[in-house]
Structure formats: C-alpha cells, structure tokens
XYZ file of C-alpha atoms in Angstrom:
558
model
C 24.663 0.553 18.767
C 22.349 -1.021 15.579
C 23.937 -1.325 11.983
C 23.039 -0.593 8.606
C 24.621 -3.608 6.071
C 24.482 -2.352 2.344
C 24.597 -4.696 -0.159
C 24.743 -3.507 -4.015
C 24.418 -4.723 -7.386
C 28.431 -3.829 -8.403
C 30.642 -2.939 -5.519
C 31.955 -3.936 -2.607
C 29.720 -5.067 0.661
C 29.355 -2.520 3.722
C 27.236 -1.433 6.973
C 27.035 2.283 8.528
C 26.122 1.729 11.870
C 23.417 4.038 13.262
C 24.642 6.874 14.397
C 22.823 9.750 13.260
C 19.291 11.997 13.424
C 18.775 10.501 10.130
C 20.127 7.902 7.409
C 20.055 9.388 4.162
C 19.817 7.462 0.629
C 19.694 8.173 -2.698
C 21.593 9.153 -5.950
C 22.989 12.238 -4.736
C 26.284 12.369 -3.877
C 25.585 14.050 -0.451
C 23.830 10.802 0.691
C 24.992 9.305 3.361
C 24.233 5.357 1.087
C 24.764 6.492 -1.892
C 23.234 4.355 -4.273
C 24.664 4.437 -7.857
C 21.660 3.035 -10.200
C 18.817 4.765 -12.750
C 16.360 4.207 -10.786
C 16.656 5.979 -7.862
C 15.715 9.663 -6.586
C 18.660 12.119 -5.887
C 17.140 11.512 -2.450
C 15.083 8.405 -2.368
C 14.689 7.954 1.215
C 15.055 8.124 4.894
C 15.848 6.054 8.448
C 15.890 7.487 10.942
C 14.939 7.203 15.464
C 11.804 6.788 15.743
C 9.040 6.084 19.068
C 10.414 1.978 19.010
C 13.658 2.079 17.295
C 14.442 2.609 13.887
C 11.591 3.792 11.010
C 11.839 3.932 7.129
C 10.246 6.320 5.316
C 10.358 7.113 1.366
C 11.314 10.566 0.221
C 8.026 11.144 -2.841
C 10.646 8.767 -4.886
C 10.177 8.008 -8.668
C 10.383 3.911 -8.223
C 9.257 2.960 -4.978
C 11.148 1.625 -1.888
C 9.765 -1.142 -1.324
C 10.402 -3.446 2.818
C 10.854 -6.657 3.057
C 9.152 -6.916 -0.788
C 5.965 -4.398 -0.570
C 5.845 -1.274 -1.603
C 5.700 0.794 1.720
C 3.958 3.952 2.516
C 4.283 7.267 4.583
C 6.585 5.869 7.610
C 7.134 2.074 8.527
C 8.709 0.667 11.817
C 11.702 -1.749 10.999
C 12.908 -4.748 12.943
C 15.769 -6.924 12.435
C 16.471 -8.516 9.395
C 13.817 -5.997 7.469
C 15.442 -5.407 3.860
C 14.959 -2.409 2.231
C 15.233 -2.340 -1.667
C 16.285 0.571 -3.955
C 16.447 0.325 -6.636
C 19.555 -2.136 -6.911
C 20.830 -2.001 -3.511
C 19.713 -3.914 -0.432
C 19.882 -2.734 2.555
C 19.499 -4.603 5.620
C 18.606 -3.104 8.869
C 20.594 -4.635 12.768
C 21.175 -8.486 10.234
C 24.047 -9.220 7.985
C 23.587 -11.329 5.692
C 26.478 -13.849 5.215
C 26.837 -15.122 1.962
C 26.707 -12.504 -0.336
C 24.633 -13.340 -4.095
C 26.408 -11.328 -6.954
C 24.402 -11.167 -10.363
C 27.393 -11.818 -13.114
C 27.207 -10.275 -16.597
C 27.523 -13.726 -19.525
C 26.246 -13.618 -23.035
C 22.776 -15.732 -23.238
C 23.335 -18.257 -26.063
C 21.456 -21.419 -26.556
C 24.515 -22.996 -26.187
C 25.316 -22.386 -22.655
C 23.137 -25.050 -21.303
C 22.799 -28.765 -21.582
C 19.571 -29.644 -20.745
C 16.325 -26.848 -21.580
C 13.134 -28.180 -20.373
C 10.410 -26.136 -20.477
C 7.775 -25.987 -17.603
C 4.253 -25.941 -18.922
C 4.869 -28.350 -21.027
C 6.998 -30.215 -18.375
C 3.680 -29.407 -16.406
C 1.548 -31.770 -18.560
C 3.214 -33.702 -19.832
C 1.597 -37.428 -19.724
C 5.193 -39.344 -19.496
C 5.823 -37.452 -16.236
C 2.421 -37.333 -14.904
C 2.947 -38.636 -11.348
C -0.565 -40.627 -11.604
C 1.284 -44.127 -11.802
C -0.355 -44.736 -14.983
C 2.670 -46.202 -16.861
C 2.846 -50.441 -17.447
C 5.036 -52.123 -15.534
C 7.134 -53.749 -18.500
C 10.966 -54.722 -18.119
C 12.372 -51.718 -20.313
C 10.098 -49.673 -18.163
C 11.441 -51.046 -14.955
C 13.718 -47.549 -14.183
C 10.826 -44.832 -15.294
C 8.564 -46.230 -12.535
C 10.557 -45.749 -10.362
C 12.424 -42.546 -11.277
C 8.038 -41.576 -11.541
C 7.430 -43.399 -7.984
C 10.235 -41.549 -6.941
C 9.468 -38.337 -7.411
C 4.795 -39.408 -6.538
C 6.571 -39.945 -2.532
C 8.849 -36.848 -2.733
C 6.138 -34.386 -3.737
C 2.866 -35.569 -1.751
C 5.966 -35.849 1.355
C 6.482 -32.054 0.641
C 3.044 -31.157 0.427
C 1.785 -32.839 3.420
C 4.888 -30.976 4.884
C 3.283 -27.152 3.364
C 0.285 -28.165 3.761
C -0.025 -25.556 6.800
C -0.164 -21.406 6.174
C 3.184 -20.149 7.010
C 5.136 -16.695 7.747
C 5.997 -16.730 4.113
C 9.911 -15.377 6.357
C 9.305 -18.971 7.119
C 7.936 -21.032 4.450
C 10.546 -19.820 2.182
C 13.081 -21.302 4.381
C 10.871 -24.889 4.675
C 10.384 -24.574 0.684
C 14.686 -25.016 0.114
C 14.799 -27.798 3.568
C 12.917 -29.917 1.703
C 14.695 -29.412 -2.095
C 17.741 -29.516 0.135
C 16.999 -32.437 1.399
C 15.153 -34.962 -1.973
C 18.411 -32.709 -3.896
C 21.524 -33.434 -2.301
C 23.547 -29.726 -4.079
C 26.562 -27.631 -2.432
C 24.478 -24.390 -2.077
C 20.899 -23.071 -3.739
C 19.578 -19.818 -3.457
C 15.900 -18.910 -4.088
C 15.587 -15.303 -5.554
C 12.719 -13.680 -5.670
C 10.714 -10.682 -7.751
C 10.607 -7.527 -6.543
C 11.260 -4.030 -6.868
C 10.411 -1.166 -9.807
C 11.610 -2.078 -11.806
C 11.287 -5.897 -10.652
C 14.380 -8.222 -10.547
C 15.468 -11.409 -8.753
C 16.204 -10.867 -4.621
C 17.768 -13.938 -2.699
C 15.829 -14.274 0.018
C 16.805 -18.247 1.115
C 21.149 -18.773 0.806
C 22.006 -22.598 1.964
C 25.787 -23.433 2.505
C 25.556 -26.948 2.445
C 29.364 -27.106 2.226
C 31.276 -25.505 4.667
C 34.470 -24.099 3.131
C 31.281 -22.710 0.179
C 29.614 -20.372 3.555
C 32.330 -17.316 3.851
C 32.614 -17.204 -0.975
C 30.166 -14.706 -2.718
C 28.126 -17.035 -4.806
C 28.024 -15.550 -8.537
C 24.794 -16.250 -10.971
C 25.425 -15.753 -14.118
C 22.365 -13.546 -15.238
C 22.263 -14.796 -18.905
C 21.370 -18.387 -17.347
C 18.322 -16.095 -15.425
C 17.415 -14.798 -18.359
C 17.117 -17.915 -20.348
C 14.802 -19.594 -17.870
C 12.734 -16.600 -17.564
C 12.257 -15.637 -20.844
C 12.028 -18.973 -22.664
C 9.848 -20.028 -18.444
C 12.699 -23.121 -18.704
C 14.574 -25.014 -16.363
C 17.816 -25.033 -16.812
C 20.776 -27.153 -16.423
C 25.325 -27.317 -16.845
C 26.434 -30.147 -16.201
C 30.324 -31.309 -16.321
C 31.308 -27.268 -17.088
C 34.511 -27.366 -16.073
C 35.325 -29.512 -19.476
C 32.288 -28.491 -22.029
C 34.279 -25.431 -24.114
C 31.299 -23.793 -24.402
C 30.761 -22.152 -21.068
C 35.329 -20.478 -20.605
C 32.717 -17.263 -21.537
C 31.352 -18.005 -18.632
C 33.858 -16.711 -15.269
C 30.939 -17.771 -12.845
C 31.264 -21.146 -13.107
C 34.369 -21.986 -13.791
C 35.649 -19.757 -11.009
C 34.128 -21.837 -8.123
C 34.804 -24.905 -10.831
C 30.357 -25.875 -10.625
C 30.567 -29.512 -11.765
C 26.838 -28.992 -12.435
C 24.167 -26.286 -11.658
C 20.446 -25.874 -12.014
C 18.036 -23.178 -12.684
C 14.620 -23.219 -11.919
C 11.903 -20.425 -12.392
C 8.900 -19.910 -9.619
C 5.797 -21.049 -11.467
C 2.674 -20.533 -10.076
C 0.312 -21.099 -12.873
C 0.426 -17.660 -14.135
C 3.615 -15.953 -14.392
C 6.964 -16.316 -12.426
C 7.352 -14.398 -9.539
C 10.971 -15.906 -8.944
C 13.943 -18.811 -8.972
C 15.189 -21.452 -7.196
C 19.542 -21.540 -8.683
C 21.289 -25.118 -6.645
C 24.889 -26.226 -7.981
C 27.664 -28.837 -6.514
C 31.383 -28.206 -6.632
C 33.340 -30.741 -4.156
C 29.968 -32.963 -4.530
C 31.218 -34.367 -7.847
C 28.413 -36.066 -8.911
C 26.287 -33.925 -11.695
C 22.614 -33.405 -11.715
C 20.557 -35.702 -14.246
C 17.885 -34.534 -16.324
C 15.628 -36.129 -13.663
C 16.738 -34.194 -11.258
C 15.985 -30.878 -13.419
C 12.348 -32.631 -13.673
C 11.787 -33.268 -9.914
C 13.083 -29.276 -9.476
C 10.505 -27.358 -11.386
C 7.508 -30.196 -10.008
C 9.336 -28.660 -6.408
C 9.555 -25.098 -7.840
C 6.354 -25.177 -9.247
C 4.214 -26.706 -6.149
C 6.551 -24.022 -3.689
C 5.250 -21.203 -6.626
C 1.677 -22.512 -5.905
C 2.815 -22.543 -2.227
C 4.289 -18.920 -1.803
C 1.527 -17.083 -4.210
C -1.335 -18.900 -1.467
C 0.629 -17.579 1.510
C 0.753 -14.131 0.586
C -3.151 -14.761 -0.095
C -3.230 -15.257 3.268
C -0.897 -13.194 4.537
C -2.811 -10.213 2.637
C -6.752 -11.469 4.067
C -4.924 -11.297 7.860
C -3.679 -8.161 7.316
C -6.719 -6.670 5.034
C -8.905 -8.680 7.958
C -6.843 -6.402 10.857
C -6.546 -3.512 8.618
C -10.494 -3.298 9.197
C -11.023 -4.278 12.697
C -8.850 -1.057 12.416
C -10.401 1.313 10.546
C -14.101 0.205 12.319
C -12.917 1.323 15.830
C -11.613 4.896 13.584
C -14.616 4.914 12.361
C -16.145 4.920 16.125
C -14.038 7.349 17.156
C -14.564 10.033 14.334
C -17.943 9.330 15.098
C -17.836 10.305 18.285
C -16.574 13.644 16.913
C -19.671 14.014 14.923
C -22.219 15.864 17.449
C -24.090 13.587 18.677
C -27.718 15.263 19.444
C -28.758 18.783 17.586
C -28.623 21.891 19.194
C -31.379 22.940 20.824
C -32.718 26.130 19.892
C -36.184 27.480 20.951
C -36.383 30.309 16.888
C -34.619 27.542 14.711
C -34.751 23.255 14.020
C -30.692 22.913 13.240
C -30.019 19.404 12.604
C -27.349 17.595 10.761
C -26.071 14.420 9.031
C -22.868 12.982 7.756
C -22.355 10.241 5.536
C -18.373 9.050 4.804
C -17.527 7.443 1.233
C -15.374 5.308 2.680
C -15.156 3.944 6.525
C -13.565 7.513 7.525
C -13.993 10.742 5.870
C -12.306 13.972 5.410
C -15.817 15.978 5.691
C -16.471 17.372 8.840
C -19.756 19.486 10.592
C -20.217 19.923 13.572
C -21.644 23.020 16.709
C -20.394 24.920 19.348
C -21.991 26.635 22.028
C -20.767 29.360 22.582
C -22.631 31.789 24.737
C -25.968 31.367 25.563
C -27.576 33.979 22.459
C -24.237 32.853 19.998
C -23.752 28.807 18.554
C -20.712 28.267 15.870
C -21.634 25.614 13.469
C -18.901 24.567 10.892
C -18.728 22.869 8.043
C -15.623 21.434 6.522
C -13.833 19.408 2.910
C -10.975 17.841 3.662
C -8.721 17.580 -0.394
C -8.872 12.859 -0.405
C -10.467 10.023 1.657
C -10.012 7.803 3.455
C -7.646 7.680 6.570
C -5.553 10.756 5.402
C -8.453 13.039 5.330
C -9.829 11.683 8.837
C -6.614 12.938 11.005
C -6.292 15.755 9.350
C -9.883 16.559 9.886
C -9.005 15.300 13.796
C -6.825 18.021 13.582
C -8.815 20.800 12.786
C -11.713 20.119 14.921
C -8.925 19.769 17.478
C -7.135 23.618 17.116
C -10.853 24.674 15.638
C -12.477 23.436 20.089
C -9.746 25.576 21.421
C -10.091 28.831 19.048
C -13.757 29.453 19.765
C -14.479 30.764 22.979
C -16.549 33.708 24.780
C -14.164 36.028 23.435
C -12.820 34.918 20.553
C -12.852 36.892 16.898
C -13.598 34.817 13.767
C -11.120 36.254 11.711
C -7.953 36.266 13.391
C -9.485 32.244 14.239
C -9.383 31.645 11.239
C -6.150 32.653 10.024
C -4.805 30.847 12.409
C -6.594 27.809 11.641
C -5.359 27.913 8.435
C -1.518 28.162 9.044
C -2.204 25.301 11.656
C -3.331 23.366 8.405
C -0.950 24.408 6.295
C 2.054 24.025 9.211
C 0.118 20.524 9.521
C -0.013 18.999 6.170
C 1.317 18.177 3.202
C 1.669 20.428 0.331
C -1.185 19.349 -1.515
C -3.804 19.102 0.963
C -5.886 21.340 2.489
C -9.202 22.320 2.868
C -12.558 23.988 2.369
C -14.075 25.561 5.446
C -17.618 27.150 6.390
C -18.268 28.534 9.886
C -20.750 30.889 10.805
C -21.330 32.160 13.939
C -24.913 32.073 14.344
C -27.696 35.005 17.171
C -30.397 32.681 18.151
C -32.156 35.504 19.266
C -31.800 38.172 16.514
C -31.083 35.725 13.441
C -27.841 37.044 11.996
C -25.965 35.226 10.899
C -21.062 36.224 10.831
C -19.237 33.579 8.683
C -16.230 32.760 6.671
C -16.060 30.996 3.901
C -12.678 29.394 3.142
C -12.754 27.788 -0.607
C -16.179 26.045 0.563
C -19.254 25.243 -1.672
C -21.349 28.414 -1.112
C -23.904 27.433 1.225
C -28.053 28.843 0.001
C -30.111 30.886 1.837
C -33.993 29.878 0.736
C -36.679 32.566 1.537
C -40.388 31.619 1.678
C -40.948 32.034 -2.367
C -38.140 30.111 -2.994
C -35.036 32.682 -3.740
C -32.066 31.540 -3.520
C -28.934 33.264 -1.483
C -25.601 32.339 -1.651
C -23.212 32.607 0.847
C -19.493 32.803 -2.011
C -16.356 31.971 -0.862
C -14.357 35.121 1.499
C -10.905 33.893 1.153
C -9.113 30.584 0.358
C -9.330 26.753 1.356
C -7.370 26.443 3.955
C -3.103 25.304 4.549
C -2.451 25.807 0.374
C -1.177 29.307 1.132
C 0.470 30.397 4.928
C -0.433 34.677 6.725
C -3.912 33.685 4.044
C -6.439 36.609 6.451
C -10.151 36.135 5.241
C -13.311 38.679 5.057
C -16.373 37.543 7.886
C -19.253 38.604 6.231
C -23.154 38.910 8.018
C -26.655 38.094 6.587
C -30.472 37.217 8.868
C -31.973 34.400 8.737
C -35.141 35.608 8.722
C -39.056 34.341 9.432
C -39.558 31.188 6.880
C -35.943 31.215 5.421
C -33.266 28.793 5.658
C -29.901 28.432 5.629
C -28.338 25.370 3.796
C -25.288 24.232 4.570
C -23.178 21.219 2.363
C -20.084 19.718 1.142
C -19.788 18.620 -2.802
C -20.177 14.764 -2.188
C -24.070 15.879 -1.757
C -24.233 18.228 -4.909
C -21.629 16.115 -7.283
C -22.681 12.619 -6.312
C -23.516 10.791 -9.809
C -26.373 8.050 -10.536
C -25.025 4.920 -13.052
C -25.598 7.178 -15.688
C -22.243 9.427 -14.921
C -24.814 12.017 -14.050
C -24.108 14.470 -11.491
C -26.821 15.665 -8.802
C -25.829 19.074 -8.838
C -27.029 21.761 -7.162
C -29.624 22.413 -9.177
C -31.732 19.056 -8.040
C -30.586 20.119 -4.134
C -31.933 23.248 -4.465
C -35.449 22.005 -6.519
C -35.813 19.816 -4.011
C -35.450 22.331 -0.841
C -37.838 24.029 -3.247
C -40.736 20.675 -3.317
C -41.177 21.317 0.050
C -40.746 24.763 0.959
C -43.307 23.611 4.828
C -41.528 20.430 6.069
C -39.603 21.073 9.022
C -35.986 20.493 8.789
C -35.360 17.015 10.115
C -38.274 15.834 7.282
C -35.668 17.673 4.762
C -33.151 16.630 5.327
C -34.323 12.992 5.086
C -36.475 14.015 1.832
C -32.662 14.950 0.683
C -31.150 11.871 1.756
C -33.963 9.553 0.115
C -33.605 11.867 -3.269
C -29.428 10.971 -3.428
C -29.532 6.990 -2.279
C -32.654 6.987 -5.108
C -30.676 8.993 -7.397
C -27.216 6.862 -6.870
C -28.827 3.260 -6.488
C -26.285 0.744 -8.522
C -23.647 3.573 -8.590
C -20.623 3.842 -6.458
C -20.463 6.154 -3.604
C -17.494 8.699 -5.525
C -17.493 10.506 -1.943
C -18.191 12.453 1.673
C -21.521 13.452 2.337
C -22.975 16.461 4.735
C -25.414 18.777 5.347
C -26.669 20.935 7.707
C -29.790 22.870 7.459
C -30.940 25.929 9.572
C -34.260 26.056 9.858
C -36.057 29.676 11.269
C -39.080 28.331 12.972
C -41.374 32.059 13.837
C-alpha cells in the first residue's frame, strides 16, 4: 500500500497510508494533513486516486502547490519519490527520506563565523584565478600547488558534468563529486523553491554511518548570512569557541567544522550547499572553502542550464502535443461549405494560439433545414479548446429531425454549467436555415449580434435572447425568427473579429466590419470573406493577435 511521508518544518515526521478516496492538505483542522502555516490555505490541495495510481491537485490556493519544485496547474500524476510542497511542509509520495533536515533558529551575527568570503569577489580575484599565472617563486610554491589542485579538480568536475542529465541525477552527481574532493561527514544540497521561497533539501550525503539516523540541524542564521551577503561561510573548532554557545545545533552534534556556500549562478542564488565534520577531527580550511565556492558556482550554472534544457524539451514535447491537438480540432470544423441552391454559405476560423475556443459548424437536420452555429468559449488555449470539443459533441447529439431549438439550448446550458469551472461560459448563436424560404429560426445566448445586411446596406442585428451558456443553471432562451430575402446576407462572427487591434491599439470594431460589408455589396460570399480576411491582416500588421477569430456568411443568391 502506498504511503505519504510528511516532513514538517517543526514537529515530528509521520506517514499516512493511502486508504481513503481523497487526502486533503491544508490549514483547517479537519484536513487529513494539517499544515499549521500562515502561507497555507484552509483547503490547500488534494491527493486522490487516478487512472494511473494517485494524483495531486491544487485547490485554488493563494500561494500555490509545488511538485518537485514546479508550481502545478490542474491534476498531476504522482510517481514514487515525488515531493509535494505546501507552505513549509513536504509531502513525499511513497518514499521515506532516511535523514531529515531541520532548520533551527539562532541569532544572526557576524561573530558566529570564523571566515566569510564574498562569492562575487572571490570568483573574480586574480589570486584564485585557475589560469596558473602565478610566478614560481619559492615563497609562492604552496600557493601554486593549491591553485593547481583547484584547477585540476575544477577541470575534472567540469568534464564530469559536461553532458546533460535530468535535474535529479545531476544533483546527485554534483554532491558525489563534491564529497569525493572535499571529505566530509555530512553534506546537503538545497534548492530555493515554493512560495514564499525557502530552501528545500534535495540531496543528503551521510558518510559516517553512525550519523545516519540523526536529524541534521542546520542553523538558519548561517544560511541567512550566506544568502543575504552572497558569501561563503566557514566555522571552525565550534566546540572550543565561546562565540557558539547560543548555537545549539552546532554544540548538540559536536560539530568541529562546517561550511555553508551559496549556489550562485552569476545572476541569483538558487540554493546552498552545507557540509560539516563531526567524527573527522580535521577542520575545514580557507582553501577548502574557496574550492567549495568554485565548485558550487560551477554546479549552480550547470543546474540552471539543466533546467533550461529540461524546459526546452518539455516545451518541444508540448508543442508537438499542441500541434496534434490543433490537427484534431481542425478536423472538428467543417471540411467544406454546405451546398445550397438558393444560398452561398462560407466560414473560416483562425485560432489565436495553436488551439482555441472558437467554434463554427454546419449541421444537416433534414433536406430542407440546415443548422448553423457560431460559439466562443471564454478564455483561450487548451482549456477553451477542450470545452469547445465537449460543446460540439453535446450539440451533435441534440440536433436531429425532431429536435426543439429551445429545449436544445436549455440542455446545452445545463451541460456546460455542470461541466465547466464557475468562471467559464460560452457565447453561443444557433440558427436553423430553411433552404427554400430563407427563414432563419435562432437563439442567441449572449453572443455578438449577427448582422443582416440588405440590398441598400441597411443593418439589422440579431440581438441576444438569453444568457451565455453555463452562467446559470436552468436558463431559458427565446426563439426568434427572421428571413434572409433576395440579395441579403447574414454575417455571424466572434468578438475576435471586431476586437482585433492594430499596433496603435486601435480596435477594428463592428463599424469596420459593417463598412467592409457595404463596400462590396455585389461580391459573392466567398470573395467577401477573403476581403475581410485581407483587411484584418493589413489592419493588425505588426500587432500580436489577441483572440480567436471566426466568421460565417450566409448570402442569398436568388
């Protein structure tokens, strides 16, 4: 049976067997995992069974839920060893951490350390430059040997870290290399994660088996000093130094020597490396601190590069998936315009991103009736496209020879209300065209009013007859009628057309669309569609596309 292992900033660690249907995490006392943290929401997150095992979902928390250092959106599958961070509490899925790291509070004072080396200054100083420019004078021989050792180690570590590795493997490799060249009893690599940002242990090395079951207590004051001053810290002979009497974490474990070095990637501090010696009576020296600083800087840059490569791989994978989704969505749209003796009917759709929330369709009801729909899901991107696909499926199942427009609209509204988030809705226009008489029966659920333009350029708007789909349950819709007479046309569109903006932030507007329609009264619908598309391309040249765009024209050809 899988378990959750809970590691709190303060208090005892514990585990929870995954027996229940759902595990709640949050600040409220009735949660399965109660997190007493001001940065945690009352009902912060849930862990529950999924098709593949178990998944975690953030419950619209104020400060977010993090999985392996990344803020999650929606449901994410859990793998063995995955770490969920809620506030300052770590929840590890089905893998126990053998050694726990606890931050202890202690007064921050520069008197609490023996040596402080400013990282930026250290990395740029000529005297530690590993280009071997030092002169071979007898008095400098030891210095040259030290620099040669540092150069050799840096070269070896650089080669070892040359190839890309997944971030978890890279962190393990970094600590193994550091422990090889700087013998220590214990070492910890921590990365800055969460909201608010905090240092989370990622790799722990215990080289003295007698220390394996002990909690590692690290002084928060030393970490704060290393971070605030971007400095490497060395403490030596802590047991003999009266300055450390207040620091229980050092005295408790008889720490003879310790180092704390920031992981600085030449832009920001992304973590720290802490190491100490307890059973090893030889203290760390200034040269060890300099070497660890150099190795940490190299590691920080490599970690940052690895993250960027992982992001690039993830982005490429996502783009492939989006490309596939875009192809599937394109297949949902009409492949051809419907044949009709008395009318020319054309349409097109251009998503803002690869996938979008606009939708139009032509549905054959019977030989004399054609259903035409234009809809716009709130939002853009993948979420909107999924809701659009659900709407299409529901609509296709409702429209048949004996359907009722009003009842169909009510059912769709209730379906969207049940199936979407509270802030999601769909503007929806559906009409039934009588191919012989030109009569148009329609409902308008909060959509941009389609335009009817007659031979003289007069405009009639098909105003809304009900609320957007999904806003409230049990909404009703009034069915209205209009006739498209000889020489007239109806233009259905989404707000992506009228709200398109140019580089000067000027809107195309409904007036721009009407002006174009009046400009080409004798052109066929297909050519009018092309002219509108060309005009929009010209108008928005140099500006980012802001929304999906959909347009349908129904033109009487009699």
